[in-house]
Coordinates of N, CA and C in Angstrom, one line a residue:
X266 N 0.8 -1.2 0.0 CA 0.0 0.0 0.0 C 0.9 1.3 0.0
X267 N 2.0 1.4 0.4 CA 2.8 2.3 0.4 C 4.1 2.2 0.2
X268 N 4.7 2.3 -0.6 CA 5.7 2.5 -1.4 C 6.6 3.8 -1.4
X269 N 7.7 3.3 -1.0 CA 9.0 4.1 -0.8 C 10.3 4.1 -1.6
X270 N 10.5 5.1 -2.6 CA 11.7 4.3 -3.6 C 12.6 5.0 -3.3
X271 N 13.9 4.7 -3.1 CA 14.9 5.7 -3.0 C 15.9 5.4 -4.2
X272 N 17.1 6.8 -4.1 CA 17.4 6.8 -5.3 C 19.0 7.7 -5.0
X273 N 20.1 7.8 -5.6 CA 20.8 8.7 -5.7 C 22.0 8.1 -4.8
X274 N 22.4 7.2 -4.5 CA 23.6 6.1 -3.6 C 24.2 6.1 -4.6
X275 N 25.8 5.8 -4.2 CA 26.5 5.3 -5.1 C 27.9 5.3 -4.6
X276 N 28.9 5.4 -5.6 CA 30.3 5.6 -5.1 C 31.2 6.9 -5.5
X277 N 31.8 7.5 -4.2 CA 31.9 8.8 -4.3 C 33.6 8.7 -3.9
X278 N 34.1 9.8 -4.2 CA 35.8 9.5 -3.1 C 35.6 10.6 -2.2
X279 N 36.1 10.8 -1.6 CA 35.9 11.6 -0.4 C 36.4 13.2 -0.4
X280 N 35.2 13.6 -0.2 CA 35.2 15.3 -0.2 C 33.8 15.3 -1.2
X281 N 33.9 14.2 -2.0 CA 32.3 14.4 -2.8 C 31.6 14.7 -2.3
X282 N 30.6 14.8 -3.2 CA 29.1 15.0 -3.2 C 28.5 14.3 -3.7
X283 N 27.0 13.5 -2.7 CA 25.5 12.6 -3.1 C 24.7 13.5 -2.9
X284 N 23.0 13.5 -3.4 CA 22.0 13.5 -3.4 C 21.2 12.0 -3.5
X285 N 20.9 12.4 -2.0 CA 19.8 10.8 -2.3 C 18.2 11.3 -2.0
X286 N 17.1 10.6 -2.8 CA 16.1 10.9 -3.4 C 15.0 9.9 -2.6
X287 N 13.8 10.1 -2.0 CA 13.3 9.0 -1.5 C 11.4 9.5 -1.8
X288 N 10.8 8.9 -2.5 CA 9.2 9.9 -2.8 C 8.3 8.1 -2.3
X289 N 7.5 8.9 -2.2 CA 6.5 7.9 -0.9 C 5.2 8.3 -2.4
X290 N 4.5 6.8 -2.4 CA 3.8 7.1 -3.2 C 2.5 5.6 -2.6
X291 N 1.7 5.4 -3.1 CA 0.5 4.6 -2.7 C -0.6 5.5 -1.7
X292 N -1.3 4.5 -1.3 CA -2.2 5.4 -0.5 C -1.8 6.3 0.9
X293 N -0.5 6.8 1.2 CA -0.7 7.4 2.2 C -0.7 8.7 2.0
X294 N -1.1 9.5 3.4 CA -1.7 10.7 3.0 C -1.2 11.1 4.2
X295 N -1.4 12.5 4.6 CA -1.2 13.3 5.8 C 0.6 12.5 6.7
X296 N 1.5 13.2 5.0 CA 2.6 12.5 5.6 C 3.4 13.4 6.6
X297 N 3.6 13.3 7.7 CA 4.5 14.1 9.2 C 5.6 14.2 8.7
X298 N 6.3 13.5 10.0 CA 7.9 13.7 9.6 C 8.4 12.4 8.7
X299 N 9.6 13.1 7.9 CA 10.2 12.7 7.0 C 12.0 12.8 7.0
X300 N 12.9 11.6 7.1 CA 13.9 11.8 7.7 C 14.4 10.3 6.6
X301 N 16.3 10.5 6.8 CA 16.6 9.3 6.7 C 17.9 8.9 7.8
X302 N 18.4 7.7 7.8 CA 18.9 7.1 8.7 C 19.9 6.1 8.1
X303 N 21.0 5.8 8.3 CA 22.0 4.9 8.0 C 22.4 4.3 8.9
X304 N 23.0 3.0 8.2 CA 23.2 1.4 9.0 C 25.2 1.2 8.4
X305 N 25.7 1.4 9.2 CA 27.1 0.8 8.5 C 27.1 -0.7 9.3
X306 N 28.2 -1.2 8.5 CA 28.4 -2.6 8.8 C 28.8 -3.2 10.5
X307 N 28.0 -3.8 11.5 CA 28.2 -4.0 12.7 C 28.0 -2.9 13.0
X308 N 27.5 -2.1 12.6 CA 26.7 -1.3 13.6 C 25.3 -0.9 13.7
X309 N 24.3 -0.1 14.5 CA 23.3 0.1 14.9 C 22.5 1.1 13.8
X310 N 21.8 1.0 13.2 CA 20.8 2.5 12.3 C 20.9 3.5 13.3
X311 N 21.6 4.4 12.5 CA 21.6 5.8 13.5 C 20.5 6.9 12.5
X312 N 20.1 7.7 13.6 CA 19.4 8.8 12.5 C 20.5 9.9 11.9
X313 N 20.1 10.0 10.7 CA 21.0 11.3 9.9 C 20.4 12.8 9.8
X314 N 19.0 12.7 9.9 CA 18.5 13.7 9.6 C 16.8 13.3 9.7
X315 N 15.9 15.0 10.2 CA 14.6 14.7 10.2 C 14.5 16.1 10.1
X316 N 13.0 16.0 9.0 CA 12.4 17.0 8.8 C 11.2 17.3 8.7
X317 N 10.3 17.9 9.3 CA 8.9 18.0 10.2 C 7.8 18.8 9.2
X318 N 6.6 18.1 8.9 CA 5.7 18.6 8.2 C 6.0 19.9 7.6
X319 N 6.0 21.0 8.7 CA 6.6 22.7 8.8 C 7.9 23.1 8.7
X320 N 8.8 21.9 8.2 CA 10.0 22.2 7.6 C 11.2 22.6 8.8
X321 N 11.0 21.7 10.0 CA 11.6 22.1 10.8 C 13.0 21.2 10.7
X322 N 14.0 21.1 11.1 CA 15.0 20.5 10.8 C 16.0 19.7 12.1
X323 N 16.6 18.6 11.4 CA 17.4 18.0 12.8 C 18.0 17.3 12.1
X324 N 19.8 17.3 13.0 CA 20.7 16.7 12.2 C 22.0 15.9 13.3
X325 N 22.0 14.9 12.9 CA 23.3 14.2 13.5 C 24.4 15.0 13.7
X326 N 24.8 15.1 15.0 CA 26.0 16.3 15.5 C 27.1 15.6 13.9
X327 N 27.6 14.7 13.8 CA 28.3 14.1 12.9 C 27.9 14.6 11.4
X328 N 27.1 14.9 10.8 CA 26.8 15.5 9.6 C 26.2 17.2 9.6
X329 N 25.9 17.9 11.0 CA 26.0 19.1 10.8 C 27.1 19.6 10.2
X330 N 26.4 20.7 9.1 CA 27.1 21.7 8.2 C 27.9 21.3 7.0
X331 N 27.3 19.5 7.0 CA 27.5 19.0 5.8 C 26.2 18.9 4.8
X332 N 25.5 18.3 5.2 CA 24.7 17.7 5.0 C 23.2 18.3 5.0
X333 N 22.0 18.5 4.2 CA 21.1 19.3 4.2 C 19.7 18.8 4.0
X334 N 18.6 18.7 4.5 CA 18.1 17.7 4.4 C 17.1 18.6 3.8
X335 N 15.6 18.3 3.1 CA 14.5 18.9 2.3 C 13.5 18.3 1.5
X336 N 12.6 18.5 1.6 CA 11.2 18.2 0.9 C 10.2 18.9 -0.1
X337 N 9.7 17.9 -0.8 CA 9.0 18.5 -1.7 C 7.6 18.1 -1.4
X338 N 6.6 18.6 -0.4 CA 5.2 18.4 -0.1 C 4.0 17.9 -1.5
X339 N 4.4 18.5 -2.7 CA 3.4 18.6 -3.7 C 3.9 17.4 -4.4
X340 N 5.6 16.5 -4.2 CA 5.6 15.1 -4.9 C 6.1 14.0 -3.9
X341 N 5.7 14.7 -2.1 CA 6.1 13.3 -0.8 C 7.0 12.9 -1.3
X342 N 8.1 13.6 -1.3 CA 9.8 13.5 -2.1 C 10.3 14.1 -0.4
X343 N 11.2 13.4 0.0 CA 12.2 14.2 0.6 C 13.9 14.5 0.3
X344 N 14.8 14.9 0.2 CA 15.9 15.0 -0.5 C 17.4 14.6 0.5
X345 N 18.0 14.6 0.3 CA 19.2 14.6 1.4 C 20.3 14.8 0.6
X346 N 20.8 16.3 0.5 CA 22.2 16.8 -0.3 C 23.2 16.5 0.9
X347 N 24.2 15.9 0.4 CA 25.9 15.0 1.3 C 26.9 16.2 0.6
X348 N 27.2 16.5 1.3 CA 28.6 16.9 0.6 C 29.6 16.9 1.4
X349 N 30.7 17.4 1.2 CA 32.3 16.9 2.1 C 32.0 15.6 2.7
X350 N 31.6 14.6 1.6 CA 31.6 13.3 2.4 C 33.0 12.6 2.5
X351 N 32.9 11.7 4.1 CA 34.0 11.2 4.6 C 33.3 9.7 4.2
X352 N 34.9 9.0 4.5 CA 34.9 7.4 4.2 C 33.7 7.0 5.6
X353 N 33.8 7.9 7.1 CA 32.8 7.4 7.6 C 31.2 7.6 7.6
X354 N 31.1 8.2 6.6 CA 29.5 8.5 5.8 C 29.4 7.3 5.1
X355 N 30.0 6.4 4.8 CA 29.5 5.0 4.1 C 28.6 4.1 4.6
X356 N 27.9 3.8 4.5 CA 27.0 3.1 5.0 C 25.5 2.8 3.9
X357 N 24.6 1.9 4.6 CA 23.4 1.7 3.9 C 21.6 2.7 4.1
X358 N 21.8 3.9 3.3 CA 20.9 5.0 3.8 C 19.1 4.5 3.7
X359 N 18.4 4.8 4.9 CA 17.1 4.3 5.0 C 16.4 5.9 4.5
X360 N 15.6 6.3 4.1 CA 14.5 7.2 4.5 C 13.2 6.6 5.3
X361 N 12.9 7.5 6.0 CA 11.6 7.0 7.0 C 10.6 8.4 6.8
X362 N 9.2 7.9 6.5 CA 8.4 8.7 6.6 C 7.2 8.4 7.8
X363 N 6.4 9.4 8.0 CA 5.3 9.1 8.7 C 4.3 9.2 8.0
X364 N 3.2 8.3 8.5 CA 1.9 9.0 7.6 C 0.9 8.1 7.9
X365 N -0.1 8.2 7.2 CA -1.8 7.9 7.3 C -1.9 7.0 6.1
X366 N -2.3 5.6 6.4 CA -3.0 5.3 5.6 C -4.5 4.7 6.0
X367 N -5.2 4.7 4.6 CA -7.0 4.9 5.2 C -6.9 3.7 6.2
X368 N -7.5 3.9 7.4 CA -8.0 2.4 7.8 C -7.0 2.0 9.2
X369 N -5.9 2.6 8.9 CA -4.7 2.3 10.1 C -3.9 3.4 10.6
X370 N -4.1 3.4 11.8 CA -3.3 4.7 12.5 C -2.2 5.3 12.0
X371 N -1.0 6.5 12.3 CA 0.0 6.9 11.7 C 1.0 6.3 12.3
X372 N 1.8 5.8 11.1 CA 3.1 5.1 11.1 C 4.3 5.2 10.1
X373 N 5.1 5.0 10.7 CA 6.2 5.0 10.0 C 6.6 3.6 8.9
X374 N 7.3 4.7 8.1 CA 7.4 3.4 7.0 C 9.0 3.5 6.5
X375 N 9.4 2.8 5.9 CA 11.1 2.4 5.8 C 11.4 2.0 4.5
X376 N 12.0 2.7 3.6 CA 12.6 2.6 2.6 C 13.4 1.0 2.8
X377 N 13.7 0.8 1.3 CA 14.7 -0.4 1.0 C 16.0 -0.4 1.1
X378 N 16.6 1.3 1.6 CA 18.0 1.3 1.5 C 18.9 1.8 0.4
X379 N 19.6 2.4 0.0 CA 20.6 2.6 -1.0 C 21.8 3.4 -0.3
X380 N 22.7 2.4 -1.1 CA 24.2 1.8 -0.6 C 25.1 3.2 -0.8
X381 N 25.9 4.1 0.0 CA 26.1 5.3 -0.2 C 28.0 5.1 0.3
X382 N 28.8 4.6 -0.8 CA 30.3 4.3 -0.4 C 31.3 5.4 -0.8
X383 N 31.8 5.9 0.2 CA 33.1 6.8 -0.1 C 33.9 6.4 0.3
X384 N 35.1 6.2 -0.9 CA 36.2 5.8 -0.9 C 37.4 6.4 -2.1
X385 N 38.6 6.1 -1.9 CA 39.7 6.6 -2.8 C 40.1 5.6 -3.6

């Protein structure tokens, strides 16, 4: 019923720049917050970033004043521009949205992941 595609991972060397892309499409509606979150290898999903209906913003002390997070309300697109990325920004990036769908309370939903490697 709700579908999350993400987009814009890849392999970068370090000091690059990603854009990763994540639009929420099926029946949900009245989407909240919208954020994404990265898993490196043995370790835990941390959050990277979150941004609130009203465009409010929050960011991993570790990616402040790199990293910029943004939405587009009119296509449930959220964006995440990377730049001066380090080899420890590699990891597997989630987007998580909130939302409504008819029939079931608001919840969160979890992208499939795309693989975001910086290396030389």
């Amino acid at each position: 019923q709700v579908q999350l595609v993400e987009s814009g991972g890849g392999l970068v060397q370090p000091g690059g720049s990603l854009r990763l892309s994540c639009a929420a499409s099926g029946s949900i509606f009245n989407i909240n917050d919208m954020g994404w979150y990265r898993q490196a290898p043995g370790k835990e999903r941390e959050l990277v970033a979150t941004i609130t209906g009203g465009g409010s913003t929050n960011y991993a002390d570790s990616v402040k004043g790199r990293f910029t997070i943004s939405r587009d309300n009119t296509k449930n697109t959220v964006y995440l521009q990377m730049n001066s990325l380090k080899p420890g920004d590699t990891a597997v990036y989630y987007c998580h949205v909130v939302g409504v769908v008819p029939g079931t309370p608001m919840y969160g939903y979890w992208g499939q992941g795309t693989q975001v490697t910086v290396s030389s």
